[in-house]
Coordinates of C-alpha atoms and ligand atoms in Angstrom, one line a residue:
Chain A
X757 CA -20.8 49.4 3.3
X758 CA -17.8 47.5 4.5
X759 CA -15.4 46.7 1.9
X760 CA -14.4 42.4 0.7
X761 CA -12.1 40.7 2.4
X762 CA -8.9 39.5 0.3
X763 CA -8.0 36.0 1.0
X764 CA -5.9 33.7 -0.8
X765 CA -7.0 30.0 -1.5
X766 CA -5.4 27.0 -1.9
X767 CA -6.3 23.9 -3.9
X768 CA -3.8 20.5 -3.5
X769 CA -4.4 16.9 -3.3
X770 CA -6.0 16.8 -6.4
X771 CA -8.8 19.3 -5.4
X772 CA -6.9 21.8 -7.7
X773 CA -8.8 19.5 -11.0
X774 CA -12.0 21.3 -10.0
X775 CA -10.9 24.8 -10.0
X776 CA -9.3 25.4 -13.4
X777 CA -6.2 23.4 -12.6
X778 CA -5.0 26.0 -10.8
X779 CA -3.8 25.6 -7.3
X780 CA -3.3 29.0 -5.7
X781 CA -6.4 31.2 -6.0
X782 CA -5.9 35.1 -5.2
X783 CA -9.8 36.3 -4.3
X784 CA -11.9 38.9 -2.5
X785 CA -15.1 38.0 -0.7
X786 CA -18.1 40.0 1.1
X787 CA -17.2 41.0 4.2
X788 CA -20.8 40.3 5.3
X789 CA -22.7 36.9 4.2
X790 CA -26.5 36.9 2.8
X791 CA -27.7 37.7 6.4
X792 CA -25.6 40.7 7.0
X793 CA -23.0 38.1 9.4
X794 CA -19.3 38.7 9.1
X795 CA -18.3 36.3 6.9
X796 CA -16.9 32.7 8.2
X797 CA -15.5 29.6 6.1
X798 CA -19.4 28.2 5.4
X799 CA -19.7 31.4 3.8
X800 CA -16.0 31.2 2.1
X801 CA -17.1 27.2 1.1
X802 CA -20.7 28.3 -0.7
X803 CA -18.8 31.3 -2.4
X804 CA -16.2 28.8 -4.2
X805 CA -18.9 26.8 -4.9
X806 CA -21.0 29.0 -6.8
X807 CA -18.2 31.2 -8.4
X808 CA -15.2 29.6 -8.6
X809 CA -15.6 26.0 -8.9
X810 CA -15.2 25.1 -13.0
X811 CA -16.0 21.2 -12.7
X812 CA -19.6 19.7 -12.0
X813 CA -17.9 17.0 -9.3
X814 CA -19.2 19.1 -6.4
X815 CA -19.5 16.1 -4.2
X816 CA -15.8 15.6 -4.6
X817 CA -15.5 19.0 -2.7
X818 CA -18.6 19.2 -0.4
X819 CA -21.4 16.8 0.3
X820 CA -24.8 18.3 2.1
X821 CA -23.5 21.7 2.0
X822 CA -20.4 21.1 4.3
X823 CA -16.9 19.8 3.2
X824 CA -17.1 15.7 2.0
X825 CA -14.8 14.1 5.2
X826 CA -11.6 13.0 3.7
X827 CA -10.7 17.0 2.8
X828 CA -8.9 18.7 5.3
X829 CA -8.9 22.4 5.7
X830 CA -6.3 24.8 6.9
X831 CA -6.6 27.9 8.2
X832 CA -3.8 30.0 8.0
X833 CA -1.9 26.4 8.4
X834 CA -3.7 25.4 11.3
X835 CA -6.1 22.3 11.3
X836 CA -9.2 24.3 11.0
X837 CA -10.8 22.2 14.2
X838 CA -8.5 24.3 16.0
X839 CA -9.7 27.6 14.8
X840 CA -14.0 26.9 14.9
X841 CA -14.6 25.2 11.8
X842 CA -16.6 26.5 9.4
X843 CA -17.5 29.1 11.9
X844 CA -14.1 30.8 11.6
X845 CA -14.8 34.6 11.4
X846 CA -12.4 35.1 8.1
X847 CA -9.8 38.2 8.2
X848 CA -8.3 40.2 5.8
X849 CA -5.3 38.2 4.2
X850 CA -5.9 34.7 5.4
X851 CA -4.9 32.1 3.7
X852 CA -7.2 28.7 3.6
X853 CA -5.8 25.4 1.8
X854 CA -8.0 22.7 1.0
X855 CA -6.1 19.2 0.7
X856 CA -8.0 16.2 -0.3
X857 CA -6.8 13.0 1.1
X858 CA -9.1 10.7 -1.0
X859 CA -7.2 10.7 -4.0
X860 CA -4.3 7.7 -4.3
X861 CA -0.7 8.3 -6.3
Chain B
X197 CA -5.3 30.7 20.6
X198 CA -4.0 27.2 22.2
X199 CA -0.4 26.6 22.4
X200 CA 1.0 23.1 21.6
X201 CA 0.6 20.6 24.2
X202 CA 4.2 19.6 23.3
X203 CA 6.8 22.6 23.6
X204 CA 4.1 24.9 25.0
X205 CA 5.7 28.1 23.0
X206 CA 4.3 27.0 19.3
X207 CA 1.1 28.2 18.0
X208 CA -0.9 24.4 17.9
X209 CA -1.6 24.0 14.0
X210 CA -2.8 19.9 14.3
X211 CA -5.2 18.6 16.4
X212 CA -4.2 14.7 16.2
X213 CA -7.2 12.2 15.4
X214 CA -5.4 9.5 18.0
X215 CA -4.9 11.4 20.8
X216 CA -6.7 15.0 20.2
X217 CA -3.5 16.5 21.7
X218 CA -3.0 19.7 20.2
X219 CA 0.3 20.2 18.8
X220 CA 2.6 22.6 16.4
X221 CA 4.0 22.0 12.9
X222 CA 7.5 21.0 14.6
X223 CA 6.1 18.9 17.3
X224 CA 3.7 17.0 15.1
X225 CA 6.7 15.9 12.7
X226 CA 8.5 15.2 15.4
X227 CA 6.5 12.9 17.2
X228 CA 5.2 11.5 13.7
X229 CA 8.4 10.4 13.2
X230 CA 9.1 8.9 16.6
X231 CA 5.8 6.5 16.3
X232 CA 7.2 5.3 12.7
X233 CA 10.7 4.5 14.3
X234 CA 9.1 3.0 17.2
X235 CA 6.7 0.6 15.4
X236 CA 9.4 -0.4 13.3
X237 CA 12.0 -1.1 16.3
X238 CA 9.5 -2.6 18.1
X239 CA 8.6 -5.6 15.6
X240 CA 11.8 -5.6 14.2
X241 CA 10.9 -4.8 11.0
X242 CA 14.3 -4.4 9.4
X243 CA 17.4 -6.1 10.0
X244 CA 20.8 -3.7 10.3
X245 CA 22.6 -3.3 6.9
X246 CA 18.8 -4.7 5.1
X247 CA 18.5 -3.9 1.6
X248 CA 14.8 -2.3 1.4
X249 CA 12.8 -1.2 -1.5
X250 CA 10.1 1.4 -1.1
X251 CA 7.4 0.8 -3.9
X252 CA 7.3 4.6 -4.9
X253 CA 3.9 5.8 -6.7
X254 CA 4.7 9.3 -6.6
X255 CA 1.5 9.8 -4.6
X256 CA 1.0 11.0 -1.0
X257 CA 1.8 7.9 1.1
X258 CA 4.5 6.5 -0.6
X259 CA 6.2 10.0 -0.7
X260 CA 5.9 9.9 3.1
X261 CA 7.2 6.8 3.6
X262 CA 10.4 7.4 1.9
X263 CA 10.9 10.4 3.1
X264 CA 10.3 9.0 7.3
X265 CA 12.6 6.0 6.6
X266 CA 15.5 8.5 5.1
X267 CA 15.2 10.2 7.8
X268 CA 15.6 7.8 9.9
X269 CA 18.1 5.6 8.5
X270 CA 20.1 8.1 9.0
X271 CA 19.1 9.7 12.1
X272 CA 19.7 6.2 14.1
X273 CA 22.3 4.4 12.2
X274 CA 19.9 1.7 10.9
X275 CA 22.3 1.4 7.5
X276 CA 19.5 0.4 5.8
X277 CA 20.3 0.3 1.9
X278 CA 17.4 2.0 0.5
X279 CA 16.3 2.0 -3.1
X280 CA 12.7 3.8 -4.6
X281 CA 10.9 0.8 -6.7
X282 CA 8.3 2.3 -8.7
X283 CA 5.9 0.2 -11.3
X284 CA 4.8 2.6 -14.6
X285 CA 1.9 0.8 -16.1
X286 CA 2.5 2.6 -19.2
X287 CA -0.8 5.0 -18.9
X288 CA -0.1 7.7 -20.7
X289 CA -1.0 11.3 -19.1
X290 CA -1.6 9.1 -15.9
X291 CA 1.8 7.2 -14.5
X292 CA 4.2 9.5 -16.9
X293 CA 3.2 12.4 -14.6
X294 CA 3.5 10.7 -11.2
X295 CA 7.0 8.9 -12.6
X296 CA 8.3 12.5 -12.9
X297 CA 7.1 13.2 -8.8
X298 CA 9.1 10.0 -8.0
X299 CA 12.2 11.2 -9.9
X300 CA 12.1 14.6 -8.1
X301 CA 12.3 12.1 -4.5
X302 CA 14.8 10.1 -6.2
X303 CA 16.9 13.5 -6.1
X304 CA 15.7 15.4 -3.3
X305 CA 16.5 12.1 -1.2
X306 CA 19.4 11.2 -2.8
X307 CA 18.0 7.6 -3.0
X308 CA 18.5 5.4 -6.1
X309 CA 15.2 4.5 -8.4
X310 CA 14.6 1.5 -10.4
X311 CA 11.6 1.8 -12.5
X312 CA 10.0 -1.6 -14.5
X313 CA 7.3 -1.5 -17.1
X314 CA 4.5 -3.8 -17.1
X315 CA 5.3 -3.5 -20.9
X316 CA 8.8 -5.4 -20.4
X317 CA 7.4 -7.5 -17.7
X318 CA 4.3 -8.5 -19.1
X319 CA 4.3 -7.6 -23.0
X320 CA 1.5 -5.5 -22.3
X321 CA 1.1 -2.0 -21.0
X322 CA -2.2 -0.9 -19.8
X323 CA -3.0 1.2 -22.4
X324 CA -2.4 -1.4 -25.0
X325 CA -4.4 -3.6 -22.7
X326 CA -7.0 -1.0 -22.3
X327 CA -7.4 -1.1 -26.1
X328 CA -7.9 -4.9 -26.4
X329 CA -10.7 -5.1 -23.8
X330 CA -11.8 -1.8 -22.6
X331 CA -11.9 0.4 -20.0
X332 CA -14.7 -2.2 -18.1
X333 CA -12.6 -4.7 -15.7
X334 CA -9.4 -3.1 -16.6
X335 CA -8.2 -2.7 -12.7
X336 CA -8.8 -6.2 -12.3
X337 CA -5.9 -6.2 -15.0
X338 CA -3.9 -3.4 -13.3
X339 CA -3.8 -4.5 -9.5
X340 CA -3.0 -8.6 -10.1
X341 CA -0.6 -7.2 -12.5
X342 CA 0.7 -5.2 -10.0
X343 CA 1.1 -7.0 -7.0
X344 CA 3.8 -9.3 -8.9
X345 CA 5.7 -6.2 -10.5
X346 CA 6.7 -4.8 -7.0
X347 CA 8.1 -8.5 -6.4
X348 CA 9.7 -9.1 -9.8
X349 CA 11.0 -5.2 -9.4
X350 CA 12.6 -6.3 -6.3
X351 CA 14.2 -9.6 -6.9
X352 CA 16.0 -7.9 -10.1
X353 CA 17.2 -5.4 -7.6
X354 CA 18.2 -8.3 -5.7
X355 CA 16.4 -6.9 -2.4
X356 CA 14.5 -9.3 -0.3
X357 CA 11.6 -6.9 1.1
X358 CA 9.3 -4.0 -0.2
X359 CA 8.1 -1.8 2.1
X360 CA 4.3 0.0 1.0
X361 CA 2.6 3.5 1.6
X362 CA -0.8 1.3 3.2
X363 CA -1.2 3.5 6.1
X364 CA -4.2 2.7 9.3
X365 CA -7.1 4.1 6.9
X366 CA -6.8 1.8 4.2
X367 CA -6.4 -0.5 6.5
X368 CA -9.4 -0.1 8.3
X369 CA -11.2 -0.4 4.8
X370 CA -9.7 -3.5 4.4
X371 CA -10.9 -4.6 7.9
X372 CA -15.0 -3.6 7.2
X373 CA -14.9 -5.1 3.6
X374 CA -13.7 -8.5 4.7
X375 CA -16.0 -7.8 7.7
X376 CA -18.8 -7.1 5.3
X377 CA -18.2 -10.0 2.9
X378 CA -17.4 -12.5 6.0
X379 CA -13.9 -12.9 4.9
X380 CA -12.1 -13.0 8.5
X381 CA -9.1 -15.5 7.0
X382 CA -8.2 -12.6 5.1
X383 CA -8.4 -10.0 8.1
X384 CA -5.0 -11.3 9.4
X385 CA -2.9 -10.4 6.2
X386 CA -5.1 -7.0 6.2
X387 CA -3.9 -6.3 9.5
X388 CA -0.4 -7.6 10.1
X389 CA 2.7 -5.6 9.5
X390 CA 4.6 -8.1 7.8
X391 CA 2.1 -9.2 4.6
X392 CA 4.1 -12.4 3.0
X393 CA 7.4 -13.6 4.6
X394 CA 9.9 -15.3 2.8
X395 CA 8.8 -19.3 2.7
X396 CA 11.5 -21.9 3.0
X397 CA 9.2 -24.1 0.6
X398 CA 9.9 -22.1 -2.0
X399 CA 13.5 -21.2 -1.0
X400 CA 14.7 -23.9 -3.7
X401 CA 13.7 -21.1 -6.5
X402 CA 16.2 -18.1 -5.1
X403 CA 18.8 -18.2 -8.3
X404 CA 22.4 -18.5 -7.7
X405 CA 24.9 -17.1 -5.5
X406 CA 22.0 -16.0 -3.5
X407 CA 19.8 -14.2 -5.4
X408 CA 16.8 -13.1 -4.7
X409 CA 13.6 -14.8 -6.2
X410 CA 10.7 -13.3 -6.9
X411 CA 9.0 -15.7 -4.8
X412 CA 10.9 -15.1 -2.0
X413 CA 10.0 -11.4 -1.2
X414 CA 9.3 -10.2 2.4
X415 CA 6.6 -7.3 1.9
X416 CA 5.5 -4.7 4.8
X417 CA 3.5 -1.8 5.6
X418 CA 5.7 0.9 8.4
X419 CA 3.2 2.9 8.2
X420 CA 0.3 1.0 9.0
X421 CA -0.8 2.7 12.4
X422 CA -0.4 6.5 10.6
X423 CA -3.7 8.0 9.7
X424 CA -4.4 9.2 6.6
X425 CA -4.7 12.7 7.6
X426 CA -1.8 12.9 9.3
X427 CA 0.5 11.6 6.5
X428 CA -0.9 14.3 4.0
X429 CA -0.2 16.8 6.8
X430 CA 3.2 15.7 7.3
X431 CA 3.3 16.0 3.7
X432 CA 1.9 19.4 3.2
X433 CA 4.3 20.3 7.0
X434 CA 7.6 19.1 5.3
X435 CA 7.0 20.0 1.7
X436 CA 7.2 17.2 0.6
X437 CA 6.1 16.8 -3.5
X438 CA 4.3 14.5 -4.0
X439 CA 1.4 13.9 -7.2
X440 CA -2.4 13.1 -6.5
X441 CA -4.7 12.8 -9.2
X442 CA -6.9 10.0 -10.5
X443 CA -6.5 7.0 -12.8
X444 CA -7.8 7.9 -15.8
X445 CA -9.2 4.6 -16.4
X446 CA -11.3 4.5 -13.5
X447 CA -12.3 8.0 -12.6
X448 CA -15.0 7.3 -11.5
X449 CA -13.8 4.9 -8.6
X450 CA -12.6 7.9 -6.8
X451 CA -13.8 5.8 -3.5
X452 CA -15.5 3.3 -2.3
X453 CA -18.1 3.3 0.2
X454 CA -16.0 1.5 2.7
X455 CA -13.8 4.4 2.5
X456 CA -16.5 6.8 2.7
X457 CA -17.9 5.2 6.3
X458 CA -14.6 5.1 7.4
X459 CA -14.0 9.2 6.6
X460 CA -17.6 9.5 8.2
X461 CA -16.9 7.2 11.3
X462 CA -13.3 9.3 11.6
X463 CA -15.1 12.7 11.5
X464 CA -17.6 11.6 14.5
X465 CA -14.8 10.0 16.2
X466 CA -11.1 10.5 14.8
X467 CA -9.9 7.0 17.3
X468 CA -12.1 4.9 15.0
X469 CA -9.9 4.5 12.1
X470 CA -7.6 3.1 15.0
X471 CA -9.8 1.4 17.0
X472 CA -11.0 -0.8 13.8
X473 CA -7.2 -1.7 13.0
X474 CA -6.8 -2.9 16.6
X475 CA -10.1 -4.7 16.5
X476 CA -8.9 -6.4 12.9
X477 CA -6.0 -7.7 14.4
X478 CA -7.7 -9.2 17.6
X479 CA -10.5 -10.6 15.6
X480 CA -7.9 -12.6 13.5
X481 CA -6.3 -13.7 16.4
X482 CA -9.2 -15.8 16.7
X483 CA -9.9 -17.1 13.2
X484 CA -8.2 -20.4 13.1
X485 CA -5.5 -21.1 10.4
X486 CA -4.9 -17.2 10.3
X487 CA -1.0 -18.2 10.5
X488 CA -1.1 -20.1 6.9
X489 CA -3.7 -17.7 5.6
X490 CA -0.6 -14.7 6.5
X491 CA 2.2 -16.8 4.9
X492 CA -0.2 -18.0 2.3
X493 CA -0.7 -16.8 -1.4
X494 CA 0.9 -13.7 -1.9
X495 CA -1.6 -13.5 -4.8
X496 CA -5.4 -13.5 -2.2
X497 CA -3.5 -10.3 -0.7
X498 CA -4.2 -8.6 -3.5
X499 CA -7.4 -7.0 -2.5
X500 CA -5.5 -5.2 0.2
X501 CA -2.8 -4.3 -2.2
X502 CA -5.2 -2.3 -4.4
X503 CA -5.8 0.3 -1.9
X504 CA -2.5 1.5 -2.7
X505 CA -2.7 1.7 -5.7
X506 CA -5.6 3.2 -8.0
X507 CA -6.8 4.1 -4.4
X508 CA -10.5 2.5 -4.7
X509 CA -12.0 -0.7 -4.2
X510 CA -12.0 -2.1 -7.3
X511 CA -9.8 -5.2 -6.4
X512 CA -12.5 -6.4 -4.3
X513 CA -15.8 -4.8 -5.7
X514 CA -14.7 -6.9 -9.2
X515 CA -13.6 -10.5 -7.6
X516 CA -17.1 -11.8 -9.4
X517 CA -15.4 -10.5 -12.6
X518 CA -12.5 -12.3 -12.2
X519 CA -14.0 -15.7 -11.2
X520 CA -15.9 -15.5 -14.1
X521 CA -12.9 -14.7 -16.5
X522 CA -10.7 -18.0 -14.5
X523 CA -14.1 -19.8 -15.7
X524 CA -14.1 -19.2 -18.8
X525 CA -10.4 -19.3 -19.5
X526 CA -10.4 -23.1 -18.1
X527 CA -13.6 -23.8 -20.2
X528 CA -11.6 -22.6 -23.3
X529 CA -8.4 -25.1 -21.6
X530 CA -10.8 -27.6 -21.6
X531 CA -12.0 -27.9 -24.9
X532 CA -8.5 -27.4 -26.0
X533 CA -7.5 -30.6 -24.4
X534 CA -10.7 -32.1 -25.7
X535 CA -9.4 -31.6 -29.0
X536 CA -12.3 -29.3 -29.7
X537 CA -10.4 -26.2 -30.1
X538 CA -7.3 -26.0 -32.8
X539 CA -5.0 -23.1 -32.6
X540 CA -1.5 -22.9 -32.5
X541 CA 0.0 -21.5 -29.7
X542 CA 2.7 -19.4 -29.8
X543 CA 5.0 -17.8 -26.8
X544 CA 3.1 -14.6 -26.0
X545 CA 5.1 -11.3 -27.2
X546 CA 8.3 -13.5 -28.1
X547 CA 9.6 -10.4 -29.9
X548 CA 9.3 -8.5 -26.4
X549 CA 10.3 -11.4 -24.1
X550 CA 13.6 -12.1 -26.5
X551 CA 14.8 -8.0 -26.0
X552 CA 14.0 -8.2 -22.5
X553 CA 16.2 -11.5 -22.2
X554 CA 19.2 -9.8 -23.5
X555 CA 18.9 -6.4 -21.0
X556 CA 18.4 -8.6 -18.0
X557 CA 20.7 -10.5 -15.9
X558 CA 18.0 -12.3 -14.1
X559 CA 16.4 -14.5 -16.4
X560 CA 13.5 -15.6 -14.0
X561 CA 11.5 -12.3 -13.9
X562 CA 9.2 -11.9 -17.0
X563 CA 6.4 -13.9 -17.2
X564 CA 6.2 -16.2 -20.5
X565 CA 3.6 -18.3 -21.2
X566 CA 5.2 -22.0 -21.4
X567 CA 4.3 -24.5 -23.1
X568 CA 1.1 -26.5 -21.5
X569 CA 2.8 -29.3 -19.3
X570 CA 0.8 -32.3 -19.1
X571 CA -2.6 -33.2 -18.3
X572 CA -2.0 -35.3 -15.1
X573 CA 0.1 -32.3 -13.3
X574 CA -2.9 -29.6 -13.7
X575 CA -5.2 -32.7 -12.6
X576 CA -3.3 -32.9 -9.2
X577 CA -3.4 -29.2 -8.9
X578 CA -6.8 -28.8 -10.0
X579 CA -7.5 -31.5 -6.6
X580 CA -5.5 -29.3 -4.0
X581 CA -7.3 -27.5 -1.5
X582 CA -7.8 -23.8 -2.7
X583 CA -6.0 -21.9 0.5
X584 CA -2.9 -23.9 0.0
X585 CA -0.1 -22.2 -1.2
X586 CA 1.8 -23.5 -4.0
X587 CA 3.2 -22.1 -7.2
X588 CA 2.1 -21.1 -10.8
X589 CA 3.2 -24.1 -12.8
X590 CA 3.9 -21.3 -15.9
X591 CA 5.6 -18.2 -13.9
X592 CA 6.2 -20.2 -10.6
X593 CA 4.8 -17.4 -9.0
X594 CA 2.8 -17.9 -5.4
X595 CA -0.3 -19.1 -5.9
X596 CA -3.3 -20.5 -4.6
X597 CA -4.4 -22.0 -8.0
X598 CA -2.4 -24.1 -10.6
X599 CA -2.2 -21.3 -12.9
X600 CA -1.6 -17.7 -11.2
X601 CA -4.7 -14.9 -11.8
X602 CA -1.9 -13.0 -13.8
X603 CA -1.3 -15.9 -16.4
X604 CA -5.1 -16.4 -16.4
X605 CA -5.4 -12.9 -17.7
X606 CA -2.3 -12.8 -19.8
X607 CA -3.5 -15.7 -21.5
X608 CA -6.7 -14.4 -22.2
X609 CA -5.3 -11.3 -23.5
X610 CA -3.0 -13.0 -25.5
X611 CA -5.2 -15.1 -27.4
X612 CA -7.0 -12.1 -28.4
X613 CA -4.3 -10.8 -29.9
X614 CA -4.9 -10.2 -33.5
X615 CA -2.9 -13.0 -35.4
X616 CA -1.1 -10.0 -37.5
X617 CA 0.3 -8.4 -34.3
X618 CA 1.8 -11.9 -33.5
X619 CA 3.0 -12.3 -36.3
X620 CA 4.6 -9.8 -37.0
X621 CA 6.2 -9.8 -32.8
X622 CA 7.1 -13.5 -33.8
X623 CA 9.6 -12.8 -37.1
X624 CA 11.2 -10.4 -35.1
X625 CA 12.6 -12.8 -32.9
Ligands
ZN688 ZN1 5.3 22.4 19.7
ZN689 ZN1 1.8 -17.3 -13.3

């Protein structure tokens, strides 16, 4: 059995009022998904969901099980278009941010 | 992994909605910064030596914006005098925390900040004014409250223009709703740079020695053409601190639908956003009149102003409201002049208005509600042709209507005051 994967994950632009308040997340994931697949950022997305997520405003995060338009994701502070989406193949240590660009000052 | 497009060396970490190059962190700020400078050279935004105020939220855009034109004042000499304009609405665990991101700027930039109260321009916070009527219809409150402040903020800094955070998102929302509710007059304020130019018609009201009137305000958006995505990633790129969170009166207008097809539409096809700007500004090219309707009534352009604000649609989404709150308000004149209604009217907040005499210079900025003038100058109003710009006969504000939408509502909120409050604001002065 492979061990998790350590990642840490970043809340700003007002995502950080759905997980605790709290804008830097240290976690460790699976390192394979439900269907035995090395784990990628739709898997990362579902897990923070269902386990770390502490406010019932899902759709403020993700809408039809992908991420609502209007958040942007990094990935390892690259636009994660760049690096496949949600099909990015996660590796030990990366770090993922989550900015939401919906909320006004 | 794809190098940037730009220097060729740099990891690419953006993938830029206008163009889909692919660039890196440096390269992206870089040219961000180049297509800020270069819209504003090339419509001459800002004259040399201009006194400029950047109305400061503490929120993503606005944080941007001062940020870019620091930058660039002093990277080309533009000796622009630059001062951070922020409006607190007094909303307690709301505006208190986004004040403290501004004052951070204020430092990091090294960029003076004036700050003015709704409270001492207005006698009414909006939490006070939250308590009279409610959290229902309370934006409608906020944003025509609002769009004056920046103004009467400015002229007591005696600076002629305010600069905004809209950037090419919000206004693409403005474009579809007016598309949606057949509004095209409005589409050329939405989508010019400059949003109300100093009128000579109402030059007669700039105060003495040259002062700047409240009136007389130039307002503009630099960042008009910058998507939305990019300005949070310049933001998160440079480090900039800036405070995001919702209103607390009106969490649940997070964002309107027009926002939501335009995140959609951007996701598809990131030149959209873009492509519905330039489309805006073509399309009110062809609506007649669109060159009044631009210089006209500072106070119609408050739809658009909203987006900047409470960042959701409730400026347009509750213009039904406030129709029906002018309605009654000037069935309530009515009968007053009828001689059905008896109550003695007394200058709203005269307690607050009298302390805010003595700590001002400029007398002309808070709004007091005068005396009623006579019957036969709100007749003659009443008979003018709704577009055409005139001025409040109370505040002398620009308006559209005899009486501006923020005396309307002020007036409203100050006849519900309970009699004791007045009262006991009233001996004090
Ligand atoms: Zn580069
Ligand atoms: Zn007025």
């Amino acid at each position: 059995m492979e061990r998790n994967i350590p990642l840490t994950v970043e809340f700003t632009g007002g995502l950080e009022m759905l997980f605790s308040n709290q804008r830097v997340h240290k976690i460790s994931i699976p390192a394979r998904d439900d269907r035995k697949e090395p784990s990628n950022v739709g898997f990362l997305i579902k897990h923070l969901c269902d386990n770390l997520m502490k406010d019932p405003r899902k759709e403020m995060f993700v809408i039809d099980d992908s991420i609502r338009p209007g958040v942007l994701v990094l990935i390892n502070d690259a636009d994660w278009e760049l690096e496949g989406e949600d099909r990015y193949e996660l590796q030990p240590n990366d770090n993922i941010v989550f900015v939401s660009t919906l909320h006004g000052g | 992994m794809a190098p940037c497009e730009i220097c060729t060396t740099n990891r690419a970490q953006i993938l830029r909605p206008k163009t889909r190059s692919r660039v890196c962190g440096p390269c992206f700020t870089a040219a961000f910064e180049a297509e800020v400078a270069e819209t504003i050279t090339t419509t001459h935004l800002f004259q040399p030596g201009e006194r400029v105020a950047i109305g400061a939220s503490g929120g993503k855009d606005s944080t941007v914006l001062a940020s870019v034109l620091q930058t660039l004042n002093i990277r080309h000499g533009w000796k622009l005098d630059l001062v951070l304009l922020s409006i607190d609405e007094g909303i307690q665990g709301y505006r208190d925390h986004s004040l403290e991101a501004v004052k951070r700027n204020s430092a990091d930039l090294g960029l003076p900040l004036k700050i003015v109260s709704y409270e001492e321009l207005y006698g009414w916070s909006m939490d006070q004014v939250v308590a009279q009527i409610g959290k229902k219809g309370n934006c409608t409150y906020c944003g025509v409250f609002r769009r004056q402040a920046l103004d009467r903020g400015a002229a007591m800094l005696g600076v002629g223009h305010v600069v905004t955070g809209h950037n090419a998102d919000d206004v693409a929302e403005t474009v579809l709703m007016n598309l949606l509710r057949g509004d095209l007059p409005r589409l050329s304020r939405a989508t010019s740079i400059v949003t109300s130019t100093p009128s000579a018609s109402v030059n007669k009201d700039g105060g003495p020695n040259g002062a700047v009137s409240f009136t007389n305000v130039k307002r503009s958006k630099p960042l008009m053409y910058a998507y939305e995505k990019e300005i949070v990633l310049y933001a998160h790129h440079k480090k900039l601190d800036y405070f995001s969170t919702e209103c607390i009166y009106s969490p649940e207008a997070f964002r309107g639908s027009a926002r939501t097809l335009i995140k959609n539409l951007e996701r598809i096809r990131p030149e959209s956003i873009l492509d519905i700007v330039q489309s805006g500004m073509d399309m009110a090219k062809l609506v007649p009149d669109t060159d009044d309707a631009c210089k006209g009534s500072a106070e119609t352009a408050q739809t658009e102003e909203s987006a900047g604000g409470c960042g959701n649609a409730n400026g347009t989404s509750k213009e039904g409201e406030m129709a029906a709150m002018e309605r009654k308000l000037r069935e309530n004149e009515q009968a007053e002049q009828d001689g059905t209604e008896h109550e003695v009217r007394l200058p709203a907040k005269a307690a607050n208005g009298q302390r805010h005499d003595r700590d001002t210079t400029n007398l002309d900025i808070p709004i007091r509600t005068k005396e009623r003038r006579g019957n036969r100058k709100a007749g003659r109003h009443a008979a003018t042709p709704a577009q055409k710009l005139g001025q409040c006969e109370r505040c002398g504000y620009l308006s559209s209507q005899a009486v501006c939408k923020a005396c309307v509502l002020l007036e409203g909120l100050n006849k519900a005051r309970p009699r004791t409050d007045i009262e006991v604001g009233g001996s004090g002065g």
